PDB file of C-alpha atoms in Angstrom:
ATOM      1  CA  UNK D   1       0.000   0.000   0.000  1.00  0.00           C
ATOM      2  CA  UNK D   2       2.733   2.328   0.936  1.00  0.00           C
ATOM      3  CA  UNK D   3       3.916   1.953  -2.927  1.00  0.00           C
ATOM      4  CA  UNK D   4       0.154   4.079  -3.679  1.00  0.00           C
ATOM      5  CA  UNK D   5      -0.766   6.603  -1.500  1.00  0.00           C
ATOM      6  CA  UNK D   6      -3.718   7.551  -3.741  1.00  0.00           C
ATOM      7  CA  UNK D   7      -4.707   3.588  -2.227  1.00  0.00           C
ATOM      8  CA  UNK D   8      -4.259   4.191   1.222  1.00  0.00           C
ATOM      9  CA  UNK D   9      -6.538   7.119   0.601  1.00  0.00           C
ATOM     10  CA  UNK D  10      -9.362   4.805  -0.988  1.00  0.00           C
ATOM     11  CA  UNK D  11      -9.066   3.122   2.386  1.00  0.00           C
ATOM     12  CA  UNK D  12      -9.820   6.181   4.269  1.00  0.00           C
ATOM     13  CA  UNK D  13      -5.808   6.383   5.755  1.00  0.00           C
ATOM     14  CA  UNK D  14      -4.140   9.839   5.802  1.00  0.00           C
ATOM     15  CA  UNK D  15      -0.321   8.513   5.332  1.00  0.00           C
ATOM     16  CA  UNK D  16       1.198  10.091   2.625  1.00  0.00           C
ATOM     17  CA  UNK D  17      -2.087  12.089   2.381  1.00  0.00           C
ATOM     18  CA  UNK D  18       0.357  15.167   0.591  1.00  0.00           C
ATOM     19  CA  UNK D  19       1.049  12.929  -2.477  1.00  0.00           C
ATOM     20  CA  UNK D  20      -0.152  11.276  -5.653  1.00  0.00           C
ATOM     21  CA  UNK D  21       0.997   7.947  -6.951  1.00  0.00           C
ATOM     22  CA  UNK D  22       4.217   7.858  -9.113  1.00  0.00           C
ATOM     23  CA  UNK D  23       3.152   6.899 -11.871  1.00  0.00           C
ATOM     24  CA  UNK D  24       6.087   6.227 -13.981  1.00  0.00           C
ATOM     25  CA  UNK D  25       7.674   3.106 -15.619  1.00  0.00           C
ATOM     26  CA  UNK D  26      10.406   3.436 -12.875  1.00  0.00           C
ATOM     27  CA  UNK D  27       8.019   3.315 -10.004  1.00  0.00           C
ATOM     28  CA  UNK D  28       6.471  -0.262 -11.747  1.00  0.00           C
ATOM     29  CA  UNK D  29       9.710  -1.604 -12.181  1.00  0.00           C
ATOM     30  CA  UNK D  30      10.113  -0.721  -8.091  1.00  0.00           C
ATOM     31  CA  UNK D  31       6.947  -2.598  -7.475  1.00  0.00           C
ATOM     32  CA  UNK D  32       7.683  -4.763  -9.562  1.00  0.00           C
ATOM     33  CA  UNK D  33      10.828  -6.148  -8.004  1.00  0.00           C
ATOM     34  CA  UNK D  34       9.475  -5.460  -4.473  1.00  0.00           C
ATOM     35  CA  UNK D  35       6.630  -7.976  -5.121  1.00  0.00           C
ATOM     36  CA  UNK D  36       9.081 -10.615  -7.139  1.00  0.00           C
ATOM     37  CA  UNK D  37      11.206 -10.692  -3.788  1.00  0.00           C
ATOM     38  CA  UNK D  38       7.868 -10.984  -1.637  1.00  0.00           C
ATOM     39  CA  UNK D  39       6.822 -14.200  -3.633  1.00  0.00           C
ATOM     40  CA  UNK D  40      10.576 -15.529  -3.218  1.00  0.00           C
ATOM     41  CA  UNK D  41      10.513 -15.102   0.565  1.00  0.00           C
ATOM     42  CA  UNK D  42       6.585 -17.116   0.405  1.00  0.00           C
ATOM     43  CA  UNK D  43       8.041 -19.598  -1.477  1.00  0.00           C
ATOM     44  CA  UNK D  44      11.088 -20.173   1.188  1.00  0.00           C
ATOM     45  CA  UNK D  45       9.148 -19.700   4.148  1.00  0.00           C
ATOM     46  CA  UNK D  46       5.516 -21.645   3.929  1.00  0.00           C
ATOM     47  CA  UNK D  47       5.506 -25.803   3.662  1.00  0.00           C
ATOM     48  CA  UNK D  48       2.580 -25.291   1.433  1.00  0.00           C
ATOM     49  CA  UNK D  49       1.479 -28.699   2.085  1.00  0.00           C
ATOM     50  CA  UNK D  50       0.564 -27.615   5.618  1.00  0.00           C
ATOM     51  CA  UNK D  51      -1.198 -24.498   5.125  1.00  0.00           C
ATOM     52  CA  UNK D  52      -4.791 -24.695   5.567  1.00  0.00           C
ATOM     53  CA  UNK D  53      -7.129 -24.464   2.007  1.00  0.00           C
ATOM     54  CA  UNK D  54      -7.966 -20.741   2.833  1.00  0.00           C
ATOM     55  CA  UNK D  55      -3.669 -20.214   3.119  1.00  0.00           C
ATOM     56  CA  UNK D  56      -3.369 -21.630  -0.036  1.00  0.00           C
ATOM     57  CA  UNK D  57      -5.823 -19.956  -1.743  1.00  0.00           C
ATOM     58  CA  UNK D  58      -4.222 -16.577  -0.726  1.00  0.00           C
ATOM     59  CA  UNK D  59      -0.427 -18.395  -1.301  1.00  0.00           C
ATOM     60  CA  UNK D  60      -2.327 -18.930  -5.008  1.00  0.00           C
ATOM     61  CA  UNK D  61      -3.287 -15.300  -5.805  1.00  0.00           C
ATOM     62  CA  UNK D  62      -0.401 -13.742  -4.340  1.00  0.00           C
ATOM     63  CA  UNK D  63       1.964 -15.348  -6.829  1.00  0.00           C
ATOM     64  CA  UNK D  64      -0.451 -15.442  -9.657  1.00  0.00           C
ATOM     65  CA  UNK D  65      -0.695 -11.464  -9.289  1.00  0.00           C
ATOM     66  CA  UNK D  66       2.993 -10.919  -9.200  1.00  0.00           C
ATOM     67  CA  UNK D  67       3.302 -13.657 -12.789  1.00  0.00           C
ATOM     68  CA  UNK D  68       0.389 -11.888 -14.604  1.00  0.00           C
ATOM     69  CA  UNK D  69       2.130  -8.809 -13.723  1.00  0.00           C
ATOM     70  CA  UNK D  70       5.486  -9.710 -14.872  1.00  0.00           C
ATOM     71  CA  UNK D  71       4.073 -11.494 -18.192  1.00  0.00           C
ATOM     72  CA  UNK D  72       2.702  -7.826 -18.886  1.00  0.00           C
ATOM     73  CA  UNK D  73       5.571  -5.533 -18.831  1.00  0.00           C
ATOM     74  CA  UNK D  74       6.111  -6.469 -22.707  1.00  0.00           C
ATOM     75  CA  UNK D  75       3.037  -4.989 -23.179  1.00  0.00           C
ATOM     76  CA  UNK D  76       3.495  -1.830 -21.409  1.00  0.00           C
ATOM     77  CA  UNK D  77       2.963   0.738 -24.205  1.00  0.00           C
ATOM     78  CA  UNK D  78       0.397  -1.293 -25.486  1.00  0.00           C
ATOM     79  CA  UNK D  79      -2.807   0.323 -23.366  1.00  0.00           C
ATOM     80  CA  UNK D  80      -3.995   3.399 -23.741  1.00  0.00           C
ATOM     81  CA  UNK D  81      -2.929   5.949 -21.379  1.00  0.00           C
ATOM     82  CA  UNK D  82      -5.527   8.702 -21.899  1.00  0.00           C
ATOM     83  CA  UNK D  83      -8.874   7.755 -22.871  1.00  0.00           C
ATOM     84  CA  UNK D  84     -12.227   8.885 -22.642  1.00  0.00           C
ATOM     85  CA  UNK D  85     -13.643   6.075 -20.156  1.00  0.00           C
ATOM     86  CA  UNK D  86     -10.404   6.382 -17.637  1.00  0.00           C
ATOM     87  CA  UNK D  87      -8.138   8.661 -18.112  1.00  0.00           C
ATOM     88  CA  UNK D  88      -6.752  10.399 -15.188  1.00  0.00           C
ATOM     89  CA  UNK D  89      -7.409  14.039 -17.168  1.00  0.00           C
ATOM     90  CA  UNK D  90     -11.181  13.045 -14.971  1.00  0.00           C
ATOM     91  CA  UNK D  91      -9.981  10.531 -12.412  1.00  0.00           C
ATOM     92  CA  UNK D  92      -7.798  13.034 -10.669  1.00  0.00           C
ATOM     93  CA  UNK D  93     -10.014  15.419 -10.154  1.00  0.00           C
ATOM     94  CA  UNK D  94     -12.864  13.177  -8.976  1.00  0.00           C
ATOM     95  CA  UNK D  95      -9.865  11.561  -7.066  1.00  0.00           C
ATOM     96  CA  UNK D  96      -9.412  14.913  -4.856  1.00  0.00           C
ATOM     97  CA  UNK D  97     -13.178  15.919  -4.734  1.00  0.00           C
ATOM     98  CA  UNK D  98     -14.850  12.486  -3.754  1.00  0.00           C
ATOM     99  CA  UNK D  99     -12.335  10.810  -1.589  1.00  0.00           C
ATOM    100  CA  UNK D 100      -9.612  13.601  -0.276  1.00  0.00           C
ATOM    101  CA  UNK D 101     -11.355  14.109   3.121  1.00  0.00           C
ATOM    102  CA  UNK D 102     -10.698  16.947   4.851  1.00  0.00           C
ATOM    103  CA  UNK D 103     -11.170  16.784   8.628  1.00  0.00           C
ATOM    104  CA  UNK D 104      -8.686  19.444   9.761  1.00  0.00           C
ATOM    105  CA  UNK D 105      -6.369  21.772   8.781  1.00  0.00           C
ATOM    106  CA  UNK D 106      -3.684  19.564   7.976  1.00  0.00           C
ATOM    107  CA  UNK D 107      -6.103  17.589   5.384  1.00  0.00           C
ATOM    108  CA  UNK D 108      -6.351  20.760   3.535  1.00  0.00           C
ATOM    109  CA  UNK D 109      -2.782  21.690   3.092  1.00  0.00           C
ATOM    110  CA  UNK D 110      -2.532  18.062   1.886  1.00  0.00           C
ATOM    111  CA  UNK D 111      -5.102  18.852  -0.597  1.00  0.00           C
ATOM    112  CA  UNK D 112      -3.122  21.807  -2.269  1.00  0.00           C
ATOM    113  CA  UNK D 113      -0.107  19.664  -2.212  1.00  0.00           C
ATOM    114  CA  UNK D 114      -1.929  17.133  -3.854  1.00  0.00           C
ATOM    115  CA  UNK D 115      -3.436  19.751  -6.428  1.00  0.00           C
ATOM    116  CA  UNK D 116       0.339  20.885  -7.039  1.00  0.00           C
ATOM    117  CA  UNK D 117       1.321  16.991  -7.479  1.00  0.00           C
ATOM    118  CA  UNK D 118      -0.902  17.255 -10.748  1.00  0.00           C
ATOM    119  CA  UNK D 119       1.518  18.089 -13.039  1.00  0.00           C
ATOM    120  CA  UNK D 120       4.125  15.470 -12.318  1.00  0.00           C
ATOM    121  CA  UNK D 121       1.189  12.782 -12.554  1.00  0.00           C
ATOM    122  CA  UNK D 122       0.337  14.019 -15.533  1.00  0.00           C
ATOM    123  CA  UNK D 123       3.601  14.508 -17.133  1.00  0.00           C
ATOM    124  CA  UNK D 124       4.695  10.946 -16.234  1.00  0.00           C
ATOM    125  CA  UNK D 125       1.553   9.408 -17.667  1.00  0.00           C
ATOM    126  CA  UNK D 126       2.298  11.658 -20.638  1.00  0.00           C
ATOM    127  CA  UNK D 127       5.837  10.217 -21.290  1.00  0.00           C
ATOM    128  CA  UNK D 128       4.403   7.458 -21.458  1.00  0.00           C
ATOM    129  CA  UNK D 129       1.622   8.282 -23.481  1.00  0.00           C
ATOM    130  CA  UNK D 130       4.498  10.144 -26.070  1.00  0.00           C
ATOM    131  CA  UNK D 131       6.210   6.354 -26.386  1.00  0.00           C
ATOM    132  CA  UNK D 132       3.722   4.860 -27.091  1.00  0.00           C
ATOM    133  CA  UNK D 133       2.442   7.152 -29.923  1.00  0.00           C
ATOM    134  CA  UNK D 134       6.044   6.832 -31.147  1.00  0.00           C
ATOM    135  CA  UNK D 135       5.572   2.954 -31.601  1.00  0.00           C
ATOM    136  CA  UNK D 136       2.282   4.035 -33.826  1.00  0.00           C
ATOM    137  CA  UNK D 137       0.039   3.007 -30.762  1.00  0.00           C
ATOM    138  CA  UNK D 138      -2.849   5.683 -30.184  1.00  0.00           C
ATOM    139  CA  UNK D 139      -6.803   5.194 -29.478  1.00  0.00           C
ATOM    140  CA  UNK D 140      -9.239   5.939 -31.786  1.00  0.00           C
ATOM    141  CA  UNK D 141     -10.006   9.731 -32.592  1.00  0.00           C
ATOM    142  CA  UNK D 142     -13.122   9.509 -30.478  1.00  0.00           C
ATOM    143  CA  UNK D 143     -11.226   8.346 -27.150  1.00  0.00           C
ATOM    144  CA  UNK D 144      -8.849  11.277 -27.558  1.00  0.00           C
ATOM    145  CA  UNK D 145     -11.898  14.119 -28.182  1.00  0.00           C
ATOM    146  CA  UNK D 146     -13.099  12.776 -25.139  1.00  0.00           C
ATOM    147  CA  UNK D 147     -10.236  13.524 -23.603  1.00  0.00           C
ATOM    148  CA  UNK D 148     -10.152  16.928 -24.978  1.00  0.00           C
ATOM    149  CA  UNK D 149     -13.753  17.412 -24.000  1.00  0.00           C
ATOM    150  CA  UNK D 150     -13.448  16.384 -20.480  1.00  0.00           C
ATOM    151  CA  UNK D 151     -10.060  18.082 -19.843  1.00  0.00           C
ATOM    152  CA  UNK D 152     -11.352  21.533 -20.981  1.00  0.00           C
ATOM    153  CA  UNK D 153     -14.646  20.988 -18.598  1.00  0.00           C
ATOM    154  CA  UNK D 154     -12.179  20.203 -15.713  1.00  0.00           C
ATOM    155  CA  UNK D 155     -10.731  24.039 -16.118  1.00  0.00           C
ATOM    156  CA  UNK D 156     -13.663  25.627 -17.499  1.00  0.00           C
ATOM    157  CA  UNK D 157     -14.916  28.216 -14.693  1.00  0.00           C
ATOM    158  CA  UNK D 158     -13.587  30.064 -11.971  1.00  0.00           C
ATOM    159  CA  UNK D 159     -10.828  30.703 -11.417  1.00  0.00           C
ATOM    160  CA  UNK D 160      -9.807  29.515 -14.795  1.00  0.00           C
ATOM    161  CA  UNK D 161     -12.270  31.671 -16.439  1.00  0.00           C
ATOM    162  CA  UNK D 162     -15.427  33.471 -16.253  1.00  0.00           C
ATOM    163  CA  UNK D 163     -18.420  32.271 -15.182  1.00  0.00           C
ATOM    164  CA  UNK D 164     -19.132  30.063 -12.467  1.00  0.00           C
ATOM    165  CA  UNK D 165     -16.879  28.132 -10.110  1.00  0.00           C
ATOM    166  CA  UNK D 166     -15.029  24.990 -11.736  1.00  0.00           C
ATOM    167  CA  UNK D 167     -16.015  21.734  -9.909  1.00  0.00           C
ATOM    168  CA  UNK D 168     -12.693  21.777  -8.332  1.00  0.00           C
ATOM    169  CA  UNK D 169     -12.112  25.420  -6.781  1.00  0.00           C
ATOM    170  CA  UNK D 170     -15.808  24.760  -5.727  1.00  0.00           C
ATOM    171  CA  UNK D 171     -15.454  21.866  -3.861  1.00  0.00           C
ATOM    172  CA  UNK D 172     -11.697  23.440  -2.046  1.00  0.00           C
ATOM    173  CA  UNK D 173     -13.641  27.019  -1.179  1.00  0.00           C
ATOM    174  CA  UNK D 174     -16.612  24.783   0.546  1.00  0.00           C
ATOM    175  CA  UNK D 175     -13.909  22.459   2.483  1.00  0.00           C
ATOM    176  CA  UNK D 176     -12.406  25.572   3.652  1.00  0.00           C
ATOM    177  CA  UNK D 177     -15.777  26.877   4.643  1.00  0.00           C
ATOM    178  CA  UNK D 178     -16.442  23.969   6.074  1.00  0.00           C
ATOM    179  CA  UNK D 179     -13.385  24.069   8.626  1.00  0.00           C
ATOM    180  CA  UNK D 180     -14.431  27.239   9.913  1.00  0.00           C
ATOM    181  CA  UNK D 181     -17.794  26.463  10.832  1.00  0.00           C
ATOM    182  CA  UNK D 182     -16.541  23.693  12.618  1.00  0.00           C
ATOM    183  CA  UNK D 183     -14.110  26.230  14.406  1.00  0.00           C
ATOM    184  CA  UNK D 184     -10.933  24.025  13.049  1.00  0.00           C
ATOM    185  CA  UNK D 185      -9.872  27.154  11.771  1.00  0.00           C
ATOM    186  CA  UNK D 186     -10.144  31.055  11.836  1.00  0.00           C
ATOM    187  CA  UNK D 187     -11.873  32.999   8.979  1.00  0.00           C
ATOM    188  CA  UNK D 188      -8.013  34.750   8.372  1.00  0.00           C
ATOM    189  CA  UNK D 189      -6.506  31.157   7.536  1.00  0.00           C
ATOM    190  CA  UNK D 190      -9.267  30.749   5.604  1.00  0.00           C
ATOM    191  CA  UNK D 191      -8.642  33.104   3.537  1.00  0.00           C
ATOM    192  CA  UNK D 192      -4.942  32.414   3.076  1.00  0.00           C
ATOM    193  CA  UNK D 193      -5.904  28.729   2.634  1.00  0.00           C
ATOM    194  CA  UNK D 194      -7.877  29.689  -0.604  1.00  0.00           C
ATOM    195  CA  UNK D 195      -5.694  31.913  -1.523  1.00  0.00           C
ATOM    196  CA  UNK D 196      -3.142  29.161  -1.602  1.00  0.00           C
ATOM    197  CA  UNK D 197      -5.603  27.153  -3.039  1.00  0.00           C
ATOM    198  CA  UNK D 198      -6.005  29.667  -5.746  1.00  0.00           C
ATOM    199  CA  UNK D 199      -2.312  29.662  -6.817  1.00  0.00           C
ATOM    200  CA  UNK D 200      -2.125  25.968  -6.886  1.00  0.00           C
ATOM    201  CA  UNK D 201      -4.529  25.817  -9.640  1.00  0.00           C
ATOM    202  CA  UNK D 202      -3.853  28.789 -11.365  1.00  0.00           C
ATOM    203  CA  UNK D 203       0.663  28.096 -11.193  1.00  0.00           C
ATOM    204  CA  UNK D 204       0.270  23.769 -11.386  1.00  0.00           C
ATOM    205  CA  UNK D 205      -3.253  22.305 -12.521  1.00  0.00           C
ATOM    206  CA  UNK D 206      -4.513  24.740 -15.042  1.00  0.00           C
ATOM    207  CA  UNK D 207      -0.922  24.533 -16.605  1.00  0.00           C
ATOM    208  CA  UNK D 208      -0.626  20.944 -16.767  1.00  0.00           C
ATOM    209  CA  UNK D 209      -4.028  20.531 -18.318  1.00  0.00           C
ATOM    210  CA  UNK D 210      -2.958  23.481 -20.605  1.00  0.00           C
ATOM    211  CA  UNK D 211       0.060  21.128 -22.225  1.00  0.00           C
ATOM    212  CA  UNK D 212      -2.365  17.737 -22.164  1.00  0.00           C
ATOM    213  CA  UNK D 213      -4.823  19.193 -23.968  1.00  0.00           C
ATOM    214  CA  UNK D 214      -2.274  20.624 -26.515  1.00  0.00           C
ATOM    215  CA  UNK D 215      -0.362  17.210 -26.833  1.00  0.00           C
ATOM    216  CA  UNK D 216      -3.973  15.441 -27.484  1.00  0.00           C
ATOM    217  CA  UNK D 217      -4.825  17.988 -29.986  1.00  0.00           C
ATOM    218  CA  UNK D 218      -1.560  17.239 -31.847  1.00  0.00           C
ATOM    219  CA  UNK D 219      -2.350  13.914 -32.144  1.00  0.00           C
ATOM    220  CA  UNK D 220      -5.714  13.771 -33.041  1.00  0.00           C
ATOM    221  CA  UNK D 221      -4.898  13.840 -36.996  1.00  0.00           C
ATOM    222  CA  UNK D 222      -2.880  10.660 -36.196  1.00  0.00           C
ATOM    223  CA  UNK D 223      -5.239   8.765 -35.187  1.00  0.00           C
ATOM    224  CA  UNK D 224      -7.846   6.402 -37.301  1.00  0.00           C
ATOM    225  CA  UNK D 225     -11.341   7.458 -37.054  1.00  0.00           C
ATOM    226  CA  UNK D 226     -12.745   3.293 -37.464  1.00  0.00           C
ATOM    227  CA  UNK D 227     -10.242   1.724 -36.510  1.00  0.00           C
ATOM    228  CA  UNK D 228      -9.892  -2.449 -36.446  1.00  0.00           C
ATOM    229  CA  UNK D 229      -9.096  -3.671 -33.117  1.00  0.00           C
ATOM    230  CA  UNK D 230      -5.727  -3.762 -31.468  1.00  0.00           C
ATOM    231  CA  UNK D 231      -4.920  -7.372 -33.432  1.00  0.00           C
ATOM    232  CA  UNK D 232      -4.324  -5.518 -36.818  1.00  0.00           C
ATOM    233  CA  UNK D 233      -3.537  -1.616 -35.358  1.00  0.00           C
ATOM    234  CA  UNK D 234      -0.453  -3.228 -33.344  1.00  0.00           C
ATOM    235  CA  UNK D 235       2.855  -4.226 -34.043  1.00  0.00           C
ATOM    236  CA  UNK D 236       2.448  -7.086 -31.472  1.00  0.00           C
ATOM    237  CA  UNK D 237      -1.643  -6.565 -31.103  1.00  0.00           C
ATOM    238  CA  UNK D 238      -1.984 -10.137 -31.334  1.00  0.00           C
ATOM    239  CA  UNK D 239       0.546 -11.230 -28.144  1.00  0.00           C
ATOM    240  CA  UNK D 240      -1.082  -8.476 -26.248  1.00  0.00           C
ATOM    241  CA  UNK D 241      -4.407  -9.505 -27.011  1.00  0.00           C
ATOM    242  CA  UNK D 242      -3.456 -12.992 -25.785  1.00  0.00           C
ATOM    243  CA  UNK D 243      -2.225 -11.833 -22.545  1.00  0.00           C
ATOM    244  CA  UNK D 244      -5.367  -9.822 -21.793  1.00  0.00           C
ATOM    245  CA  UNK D 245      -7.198 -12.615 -22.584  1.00  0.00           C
ATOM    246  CA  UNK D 246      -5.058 -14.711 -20.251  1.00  0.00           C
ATOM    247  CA  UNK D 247      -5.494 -11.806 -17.227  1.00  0.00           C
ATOM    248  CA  UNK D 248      -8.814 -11.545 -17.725  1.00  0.00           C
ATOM    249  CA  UNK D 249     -10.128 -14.924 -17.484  1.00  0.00           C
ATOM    250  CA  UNK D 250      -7.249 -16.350 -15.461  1.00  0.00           C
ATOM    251  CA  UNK D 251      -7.043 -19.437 -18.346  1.00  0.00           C
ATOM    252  CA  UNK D 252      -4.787 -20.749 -21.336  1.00  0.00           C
ATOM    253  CA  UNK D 253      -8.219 -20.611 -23.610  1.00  0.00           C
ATOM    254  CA  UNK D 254      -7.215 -19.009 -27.267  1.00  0.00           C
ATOM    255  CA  UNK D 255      -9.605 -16.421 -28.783  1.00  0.00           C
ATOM    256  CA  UNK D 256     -11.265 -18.827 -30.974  1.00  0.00           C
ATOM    257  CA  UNK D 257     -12.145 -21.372 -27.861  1.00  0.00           C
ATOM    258  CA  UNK D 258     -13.923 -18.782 -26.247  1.00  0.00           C
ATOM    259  CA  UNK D 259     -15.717 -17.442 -29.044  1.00  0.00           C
TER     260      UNK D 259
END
């Protein structure tokens, strides 16, 4: 858990409460090898033989999670990075409004830092999103104007521009609010929390959206408007489409056995 602390906050824990995952190939290789040494030390430790049916079951997962993981790093530029269903140009956002609590004034520093951690998720996932356009690997045209769409509504408002408050500064302003009428805080470090606020998404989050969106836009004449599926618009579509068919159902079975 300590490898996400965008998990631990799914769990309701405030450890690393300041930060956003790393998101970068690095940071899976990290995991990667940290997980590989965890199913080395199971495997020298436990007399499987003697663990009860419930130990074995989790013996079972925890090693078929770390191979599933390691039979996908060929396949790491294969998935699309930004896309209209999942991308993190709407998951982020959502991420800080729906499950960054903010009990006290602590919480709410940790949600500016978190708003200033934007633009290093972003650019990481972008990097990656950059090699894998350089292999020829892009979603349809229709994924990326999603993303387009979505990341303009994310800074469209105040403070951003006119008009009414953006979903985010919205949602900061009413936690700040919120901590004075609870009497966590006075009305002056209210004010210099959203004025902090403020410069964290004028300086970090309205830039970084600024340079997706750009990046997307670029791209968008690159990309095939029907395209075939990932079998035919992939250098190695068909490996990679054998491996998600192996994570997903957790069997050998080819494409043509399950169809």
């Amino acid at each position: 858990l300590q490898f996400s602390p965008m998990s631990l906050t799914f769990l309701g824990r405030k450890d690393q409460y300041d930060k956003l995952d790393d998101l970068s190939i690095e940071a899976e290789d990290k995991q990667l090898a940290w997980t590989k040494a965890s199913v080395e030390e199971m495997q020298a430790s436990f007399d499987y033989a003697k663990l009860t049916e419930e130990a074995q079951t989790s013996y079972d997962l925890w090693k078929y999670q770390y191979d599933i993981a390691a039979a996908g790093v060929p396949f790491r530029n294969n998935g699309y990075v930004f896309e209209q269903m999942n991308g993190a140009q709407s998951f982020l956002p959502t991420f800080l409004i729906s499950f960054h609590k903010v009990d006290d004034e602590s919480d709410m520093e940790a949600y500016i830092a978190r708003v200033r951690e934007v633009p290093r998720a972003l650019e990481q996932l972008l990097d990656r999103a950059k090699i894998a356009a350089d292999a020829g690997i892009r979603p349809p045209r229709f994924a990326y104007e999603g993303v387009i769409d979505q990341s303009k509504k994310v800074i469209g408002g105040a403070p951003f521009t006119d008009g009414e408050d953006s979903s985010i500064w919205a949602d900061m302003q009413s936690e700040i609010d919120t901590l004075v009428e609870n009497e966590a805080i006075s009305a002056e470090r209210a004010s210099e929390l959203k004025a902090e606020s403020k410069a964290a998404l004028m300086e970090a989050f309205l830039p970084a959206y600024q340079e997706l969106i750009a990046w997307i836009d670029s791209e968008l004449p690159k990309t095939l408007v029907n395209p075939a599926g990932i079998g035919t618009t992939q250098s190695n579509g068909k490996a990679y489409y054998n491996y998600l068919l192996k994570r997903t159902t957790t069997t050998e079975l080819t494409a043509d056995e399950i169809h």
